[in-house]
Amino acid sequence: MTTMSKLVALAIAAGVITTLPFAASAQTAAAAKRADPALVETYLKATFGKAPPEWQARIEPDETLRACNLHRNDVPSAEADKIIKRELAKVVFPADGKLIGDWKEGKKIANNGRGGQFSDDEKTVSGGNCYACHQMEKAELSYGTLGPSLTAYGKERKFDPAEVRNAFTKIYNSQAVLACSNMPRFGANKFLSEQQIMDLVAFLFDPESPVNK
Amino acid sequence: MKRASIGAITVAILLCSLAFPVNAQDASEKEIERYRAMISDPFSNPGFLAVDRGEALWKLKRGAKNVSLEGCDLGLGVGKLDGAFAKMPRFFADANRVMDLEQRLLWCMQNIQDLDTKDVVARRFSGPGRLSDMEDLVAYIANKSSGMKIDVPLAHPKEQEMAAVGEALFYRRGGVMDFSCATCHADEGKRIRLQGLPDLSKPGKQPQETMATWPTYRVSQGALRTMQHRLWDCFRQQRWPVPEYGSDSITALTVFLQKQAMGGTIAVPSIKR
């Protein structure tokens, strides 16, 4: 009951905010284009406003996501440069310079798609969910295609230390390499730990890893 | 009824025992297609049990006013069900807002029947041993639009607002994985693990086939599910907070998706994985 009346109140409030722009933009099909960002926030509040504050903070876009949202990921090159610079500054490399961990752990992390969902509990260990989007070791046939295949990743790059560093950077913060990449910013968003990222780098670069077999 | 339940059980068993090896992805897709065609007949799709229960609920007198929902106007006139679902969500002048079917049903329960909807909302999604009035009512009402084309009205400014906001929400990234709907549903022929993902970003065949097949009986969940449940589950995968049931962002997304799906021929309840 209270929910409904609150929603009605919100809907009415939303209506007040938009009556003007819509009246002004006439009824042409082309005119009913982009929604007013303030109005979108009103809708979000109606739907997620009861979530715990830390959950609401998660869907508050940072400067980078604001730009990606505005351009639907297709940012102009000047904006892209700014994003890459900003995101690169967020990458923290291991203090001792060692970037490669344990590929066996990395394999588990790549296969684990848990963590970060409202159905998870506090004890859930976050996984990288890499197989949701990437082919990795050839024996694993249950892989998604939202990202490129990473089979033989290290081998194809001749296990070059510079490529190792690039991969660490990519996993830590995908947007430090490609602005508005669809890949999560695992380290920057504090979703995976430094050790987990090193283990994933090992999964890609250890010559013994099944990815390189 | 009798025949339906027997058929339902057989089909559920058939589908569950369809153990498909991952390397035969295409072959199993085809198998599923074959079963789907076979079981879209009312006597073997368990979703039709929900349709029957929904009909009884629609006609059940309850609430402080002890009246049935037959006094509810779903947009085409009081008690008119044929084709109503095909034109939802839509603007309702009496409530002064755009509503999807579930929001409208809640509104009618409150305003026509004077029913305390707390329990109905608590049972919005069915679980083992717990039926959902909403799932059953949606199955019944949506089925009355089967064979018709998706045709949401987008004339009222509030309907246009919903479509525009829905589109913005579709592309809005956030959560610990920076996901938006578009991350998973804006390219053709993509999949997550082995699950195929419809491209909902462009109007046409994919959104049509998707939206025209909800509500659906989900074999993996053993339940009839509505679009409210589908989007709740997608927000979960998106690593966003729990969306409030029957709230405006869900309706806005539904309006946007229905707009992409205009002209799709409704066939519900369907049956899916």
Coordinates of N, CA, C and O in Angstrom, one line a residue, chain A residues 1 3-4 7-8 11 14-15 18 22 27 33 35 39-41 43-44 46-48 50-51 55 58-59 61 65 69 72-73 111 113 115-119 129 131-132 140-146 175 180-182 184-186 189 191, chain B residues 22-23 95-97 103 106-107 110 115-117 155 157-158 160-162 164-165 167-169 171-179 183-184 189-194 197 232 235-237 239-244 246-250 252:
Chain A
M1 N 0.8 -1.2 0.0 CA 0.0 0.0 0.0 C 0.9 1.3 0.0 O 0.8 2.1 -0.9
T3 N 3.9 1.5 -0.6 CA 4.8 1.5 -1.8 C 4.0 2.1 -3.0 O 4.6 3.0 -3.7
M4 N 2.8 1.6 -3.2 CA 2.1 2.1 -4.3 C 1.9 3.7 -4.2 O 2.0 4.4 -5.2
L7 N 4.9 5.4 -5.1 CA 5.2 5.3 -6.5 C 4.3 6.3 -7.3 O 4.8 7.0 -8.2
V8 N 3.1 6.4 -6.9 CA 2.2 7.3 -7.5 C 2.7 8.7 -7.4 O 2.8 9.5 -8.3
A11 N 5.6 9.2 -9.6 CA 5.2 9.3 -11.0 C 4.7 10.7 -11.3 O 5.0 11.3 -12.3
A14 N 7.6 13.0 -11.3 CA 8.3 12.9 -12.6 C 7.5 13.6 -13.7 O 8.1 14.2 -14.6
G15 N 6.2 13.4 -13.7 CA 5.4 14.1 -14.7 C 5.6 15.6 -14.7 O 5.7 16.2 -15.8
T18 N 8.8 16.6 -16.4 CA 8.9 16.4 -17.9 C 7.9 17.1 -18.7 O 8.0 17.1 -19.9
F22 N 8.6 17.8 -23.0 CA 7.9 17.1 -24.0 C 6.9 17.9 -24.7 O 6.7 17.8 -25.9
Q27 N 5.4 16.4 -31.2 CA 5.1 14.9 -31.2 C 5.9 14.2 -32.3 O 5.7 13.0 -32.5
K33 N 13.4 11.8 -28.2 CA 14.7 11.1 -28.2 C 15.2 10.9 -26.8 O 14.5 10.3 -26.0
A35 N 16.1 11.0 -22.9 CA 15.5 11.4 -21.7 C 16.3 12.4 -20.9 O 17.6 12.3 -20.9
L39 N 15.4 13.2 -14.9 CA 14.2 12.3 -14.9 C 14.6 10.9 -14.7 O 14.0 10.1 -14.0
V40 N 15.7 10.5 -15.4 CA 16.1 9.1 -15.3 C 16.5 8.8 -13.8 O 16.1 7.7 -13.3
E41 N 17.1 9.7 -13.1 CA 17.4 9.5 -11.7 C 16.2 9.3 -10.9 O 16.2 8.5 -10.0
Y43 N 13.4 7.9 -11.8 CA 13.0 6.5 -12.0 C 13.9 5.6 -11.2 O 13.4 4.6 -10.6
L44 N 15.2 5.8 -11.3 CA 16.1 4.9 -10.6 C 15.8 4.9 -9.1 O 15.8 3.9 -8.4
A46 N 12.9 5.4 -7.7 CA 11.7 4.7 -7.4 C 11.9 3.2 -7.4 O 11.2 2.4 -6.7
T47 N 12.9 2.8 -8.2 CA 13.2 1.3 -8.3 C 14.2 0.8 -7.3 O 14.1 -0.3 -6.9
F48 N 15.3 1.6 -7.1 CA 16.4 1.1 -6.2 C 16.5 1.9 -4.9 O 17.4 1.6 -4.1
K50 N 15.1 1.8 -2.2 CA 15.1 1.1 -0.9 C 16.3 0.2 -0.6 O 16.4 -0.4 0.4
A51 N 17.2 0.1 -1.6 CA 18.3 -0.7 -1.4 C 19.3 -0.1 -0.4 O 19.2 1.2 -0.2
W55 N 24.7 -0.2 -1.8 CA 24.3 -0.8 -3.0 C 23.9 0.4 -4.0 O 24.2 0.3 -5.2
R58 N 26.8 1.9 -5.7 CA 27.4 1.1 -6.8 C 26.8 1.5 -8.1 O 27.5 1.3 -9.1
I59 N 25.6 2.0 -8.2 CA 25.1 2.3 -9.5 C 25.2 3.8 -9.8 O 24.6 4.4 -10.7
P61 N 27.2 6.5 -11.4 CA 28.3 6.4 -12.3 C 29.4 7.3 -11.9 O 29.2 8.5 -11.5
L65 N 32.3 6.4 -16.3 CA 31.0 5.8 -16.8 C 30.0 6.9 -17.2 O 29.2 6.6 -18.1
N69 N 28.2 6.4 -20.7 CA 26.8 6.4 -20.8 C 26.3 7.5 -21.8 O 25.4 7.2 -22.6
R72 N 27.1 6.3 -25.1 CA 26.8 4.9 -25.3 C 28.1 4.1 -25.8 O 28.1 3.4 -26.7
N73 N 29.1 4.4 -25.0 CA 30.4 3.8 -25.2 C 31.2 4.3 -26.3 O 32.4 4.0 -26.4
N111 N 36.9 -19.5 -13.9 CA 35.7 -20.3 -14.0 C 34.6 -19.9 -13.0 O 33.4 -20.3 -13.2
G113 N 31.9 -17.6 -11.5 CA 31.1 -16.4 -11.9 C 30.3 -15.8 -10.8 O 29.4 -15.0 -11.0
G115 N 29.6 -13.7 -7.0 CA 30.1 -12.5 -6.4 C 29.3 -11.3 -7.0 O 29.1 -11.2 -8.2
G116 N 29.0 -10.4 -6.1 CA 28.4 -9.1 -6.5 C 27.0 -9.1 -6.9 O 26.4 -8.1 -7.2
Q117 N 26.3 -10.3 -6.8 CA 24.9 -10.3 -7.1 C 24.1 -10.2 -5.8 O 24.5 -10.7 -4.7
F118 N 22.9 -9.7 -5.9 CA 22.1 -9.5 -4.6 C 21.7 -10.8 -4.0 O 21.3 -10.9 -2.9
S119 N 21.9 -11.9 -4.8 CA 21.5 -13.2 -4.2 C 22.8 -13.8 -3.5 O 22.6 -14.9 -2.9
N129 N 34.8 -14.6 -13.6 CA 33.7 -14.8 -14.6 C 34.2 -14.6 -16.0 O 33.5 -14.2 -16.9
Y131 N 35.1 -16.7 -18.3 CA 34.5 -17.6 -19.3 C 33.1 -17.1 -19.7 O 32.6 -17.6 -20.7
A132 N 32.5 -16.2 -19.0 CA 31.2 -15.6 -19.4 C 31.5 -15.0 -20.8 O 30.6 -15.0 -21.7
E140 N 37.9 -26.2 -22.3 CA 36.6 -25.7 -21.7 C 35.7 -25.2 -22.9 O 36.1 -24.2 -23.5
L141 N 34.6 -25.9 -23.0 CA 33.7 -25.6 -24.2 C 32.6 -24.6 -23.8 O 32.0 -24.0 -24.7
S142 N 32.4 -24.4 -22.5 CA 31.3 -23.6 -22.1 C 31.9 -22.1 -21.9 O 32.2 -21.7 -20.8
Y143 N 32.1 -21.5 -23.0 CA 32.6 -20.1 -22.9 C 31.7 -19.2 -23.7 O 31.0 -19.5 -24.7
G144 N 31.6 -17.9 -23.3 CA 30.8 -16.9 -23.9 C 31.6 -16.2 -25.0 O 32.8 -16.4 -25.2
T145 N 30.9 -15.3 -25.8 CA 31.6 -14.7 -26.9 C 31.5 -13.2 -26.9 O 31.7 -12.5 -27.9
L146 N 31.3 -12.6 -25.7 CA 31.2 -11.1 -25.6 C 32.6 -10.5 -25.8 O 32.7 -9.3 -26.2
Q175 N 39.6 -0.3 -18.8 CA 39.5 1.0 -19.4 C 40.8 1.8 -19.4 O 40.8 2.9 -20.0
C180 N 35.8 2.9 -22.3 CA 34.5 2.4 -22.3 C 34.4 0.9 -22.8 O 33.4 0.5 -23.3
S181 N 35.5 0.2 -22.5 CA 35.4 -1.3 -22.8 C 34.3 -1.9 -22.0 O 33.9 -1.4 -20.9
N182 N 33.7 -2.9 -22.6 CA 32.6 -3.6 -22.0 C 33.0 -4.5 -20.8 O 32.3 -5.1 -20.1
P184 N 34.6 -5.6 -17.3 CA 34.6 -5.0 -16.0 C 36.0 -4.5 -15.6 O 37.0 -5.0 -16.1
R185 N 36.0 -3.5 -14.7 CA 37.3 -3.0 -14.2 C 37.6 -3.7 -12.9 O 37.3 -3.1 -11.8
F186 N 38.1 -4.9 -13.0 CA 38.1 -5.8 -11.8 C 38.9 -5.2 -10.6 O 38.4 -5.3 -9.5
N189 N 37.5 -1.5 -9.5 CA 36.2 -1.5 -8.8 C 36.3 -2.4 -7.5 O 35.3 -2.7 -6.9
F191 N 36.8 -5.5 -7.1 CA 36.0 -6.7 -7.2 C 37.0 -7.9 -7.1 O 36.6 -8.9 -6.4
Chain B
V22 N 27.9 -30.2 -24.1 CA 28.2 -28.8 -24.5 C 28.7 -28.7 -26.0 O 28.5 -27.8 -26.7
N23 N 29.5 -29.8 -26.4 CA 30.0 -29.7 -27.7 C 29.0 -29.9 -28.8 O 29.2 -29.8 -30.0
A95 N -5.4 6.5 -13.1 CA -4.3 6.4 -12.2 C -3.3 7.5 -12.5 O -2.3 7.7 -11.7
N96 N -3.4 8.1 -13.6 CA -2.5 9.1 -14.2 C -1.1 8.6 -14.3 O -0.1 9.3 -13.9
R97 N -0.9 7.4 -14.7 CA 0.4 6.9 -14.9 C 0.4 5.7 -15.9 O -0.6 5.1 -16.2
Q103 N 1.4 -3.9 -12.6 CA 1.1 -2.7 -11.8 C -0.4 -2.4 -11.9 O -1.0 -2.0 -10.9
L106 N -2.4 -4.7 -9.6 CA -2.3 -4.3 -8.2 C -3.2 -3.1 -8.0 O -3.9 -3.0 -6.9
W107 N -3.2 -2.2 -8.9 CA -4.0 -1.0 -8.8 C -5.5 -1.4 -8.7 O -6.3 -0.9 -7.9
Q110 N -6.4 -2.9 -5.4 CA -6.5 -1.9 -4.4 C -7.8 -1.1 -4.6 O -8.5 -0.8 -3.6
L115 N -8.5 -4.6 -1.8 CA -7.8 -5.8 -1.3 C -6.4 -5.3 -0.8 O -5.7 -4.5 -1.4
D116 N -6.0 -5.8 0.4 CA -4.7 -5.5 0.9 C -3.7 -6.4 0.1 O -3.8 -7.6 0.2
T117 N -2.9 -5.7 -0.7 CA -2.1 -6.5 -1.7 C -0.7 -6.9 -1.1 O 0.1 -7.4 -1.8
A155 N 1.5 7.2 -27.9 CA 1.0 8.6 -28.2 C 1.0 9.5 -27.0 O 1.4 10.7 -27.2
P157 N 2.2 11.6 -23.9 CA 3.5 12.1 -23.5 C 4.1 11.2 -22.4 O 5.4 11.0 -22.4
K158 N 3.3 10.7 -21.5 CA 3.9 9.8 -20.4 C 4.4 8.5 -21.0 O 5.3 7.9 -20.5
Q160 N 5.6 8.2 -24.0 CA 6.8 8.6 -24.7 C 8.0 8.8 -23.7 O 9.1 8.4 -24.0
E161 N 7.6 9.4 -22.6 CA 8.6 9.6 -21.5 C 9.1 8.2 -21.1 O 10.3 8.0 -20.9
M162 N 8.2 7.2 -20.9 CA 8.6 5.9 -20.4 C 9.6 5.3 -21.4 O 10.6 4.7 -21.1
A164 N 11.5 6.7 -23.6 CA 12.8 7.4 -23.6 C 13.6 7.1 -22.4 O 14.8 6.8 -22.5
V165 N 13.0 7.0 -21.2 CA 13.7 6.7 -20.0 C 14.1 5.2 -20.1 O 15.3 4.9 -19.7
E167 N 14.9 3.5 -22.7 CA 16.1 3.5 -23.5 C 17.4 3.9 -22.8 O 18.4 3.3 -22.8
A168 N 17.2 5.0 -22.0 CA 18.4 5.5 -21.3 C 18.8 4.5 -20.2 O 20.0 4.2 -20.1
L169 N 17.9 3.8 -19.6 CA 18.2 2.8 -18.6 C 18.9 1.6 -19.2 O 19.8 1.0 -18.6
Y171 N 21.0 1.6 -21.5 CA 22.4 1.9 -21.8 C 23.2 2.4 -20.6 O 24.3 2.7 -20.7
R172 N 22.5 2.5 -19.4 CA 23.2 3.0 -18.3 C 24.0 2.0 -17.5 O 23.5 1.0 -17.0
R173 N 25.3 2.2 -17.5 CA 26.2 1.2 -16.9 C 26.4 1.5 -15.4 O 26.2 2.6 -15.0
G174 N 26.6 0.5 -14.6 CA 26.8 0.6 -13.2 C 27.0 -0.7 -12.5 O 27.0 -1.8 -13.2
G175 N 27.2 -0.7 -11.2 CA 27.4 -1.9 -10.4 C 28.9 -2.3 -10.5 O 29.7 -1.7 -11.3
V176 N 29.3 -3.2 -9.6 CA 30.7 -3.6 -9.5 C 31.3 -4.1 -10.8 O 32.5 -4.2 -11.0
M177 N 30.4 -4.5 -11.8 CA 31.0 -4.9 -13.1 C 30.8 -4.0 -14.2 O 31.0 -4.3 -15.4
D178 N 30.3 -2.8 -13.9 CA 30.1 -1.8 -14.9 C 29.1 -2.2 -16.0 O 29.2 -1.8 -17.2
F179 N 28.2 -3.1 -15.7 CA 27.3 -3.6 -16.7 C 26.0 -2.8 -16.9 O 25.5 -2.2 -16.0
T183 N 25.4 -4.2 -22.4 CA 26.6 -5.1 -22.3 C 26.2 -6.5 -22.8 O 27.0 -7.1 -23.5
C184 N 25.1 -7.0 -22.5 CA 24.7 -8.3 -22.8 C 23.7 -8.4 -24.0 O 23.5 -9.5 -24.6
G189 N 24.1 -12.4 -32.1 CA 24.8 -13.7 -32.1 C 25.8 -13.9 -30.9 O 26.7 -14.7 -31.0
K190 N 25.7 -13.1 -29.9 CA 26.6 -13.3 -28.7 C 26.0 -14.2 -27.7 O 24.8 -14.5 -27.7
R191 N 26.9 -14.8 -26.9 CA 26.4 -15.6 -25.8 C 27.2 -15.4 -24.6 O 28.4 -15.0 -24.6
I192 N 26.6 -15.7 -23.4 CA 27.3 -15.7 -22.1 C 27.5 -17.2 -21.7 O 26.4 -17.9 -21.7
R193 N 28.7 -17.6 -21.5 CA 28.9 -19.1 -21.4 C 28.2 -19.7 -22.6 O 28.5 -19.4 -23.7
L194 N 27.2 -20.6 -22.3 CA 26.5 -21.1 -23.5 C 25.1 -20.6 -23.8 O 24.4 -21.0 -24.7
L197 N 22.2 -14.8 -26.3 CA 21.7 -13.5 -25.8 C 21.0 -12.8 -27.0 O 21.6 -12.5 -28.0
W232 N 14.1 -8.7 -13.1 CA 14.6 -8.9 -11.8 C 15.9 -9.7 -11.9 O 16.9 -9.4 -11.3
F235 N 18.7 -7.9 -13.7 CA 19.4 -6.9 -12.8 C 20.3 -7.6 -11.8 O 21.3 -7.1 -11.4
R236 N 19.9 -8.8 -11.4 CA 20.8 -9.6 -10.5 C 22.1 -9.9 -11.2 O 23.2 -9.7 -10.7
Q237 N 22.0 -10.4 -12.5 CA 23.2 -10.7 -13.3 C 24.0 -9.4 -13.6 O 25.2 -9.5 -13.8
R239 N 24.6 -7.2 -11.5 CA 25.2 -6.8 -10.3 C 24.6 -5.5 -9.8 O 25.4 -4.7 -9.2
W240 N 23.3 -5.3 -10.1 CA 22.7 -4.1 -9.6 C 21.9 -4.4 -8.3 O 21.8 -5.6 -8.0
P241 N 21.4 -3.4 -7.6 CA 20.6 -3.7 -6.4 C 19.3 -4.4 -6.7 O 18.9 -4.4 -7.9
V242 N 18.6 -5.0 -5.8 CA 17.3 -5.6 -6.0 C 16.3 -4.5 -6.5 O 16.1 -3.5 -5.8
P243 N 15.7 -4.7 -7.7 CA 14.7 -3.7 -8.1 C 13.4 -3.9 -7.4 O 13.0 -5.1 -7.2
E244 N 12.8 -2.8 -7.1 CA 11.4 -2.9 -6.4 C 10.4 -3.4 -7.4 O 10.4 -3.0 -8.6
G246 N 7.2 -4.1 -9.5 CA 6.2 -3.2 -10.0 C 6.6 -1.7 -10.0 O 5.8 -0.8 -9.8
S247 N 7.9 -1.4 -10.1 CA 8.3 0.0 -10.0 C 8.6 0.5 -11.4 O 8.6 -0.2 -12.4
D248 N 8.8 1.9 -11.5 CA 8.7 2.5 -12.8 C 9.9 2.2 -13.7 O 9.7 2.3 -14.9
S249 N 11.1 1.9 -13.2 CA 12.2 1.6 -14.1 C 11.9 0.3 -14.9 O 12.3 0.2 -16.1
I250 N 11.3 -0.6 -14.2 CA 11.0 -1.9 -14.9 C 10.0 -1.6 -16.0 O 10.1 -2.1 -17.1
A252 N 9.4 1.2 -17.5 CA 10.1 2.0 -18.5 C 10.9 1.1 -19.5 O 10.8 1.2 -20.7

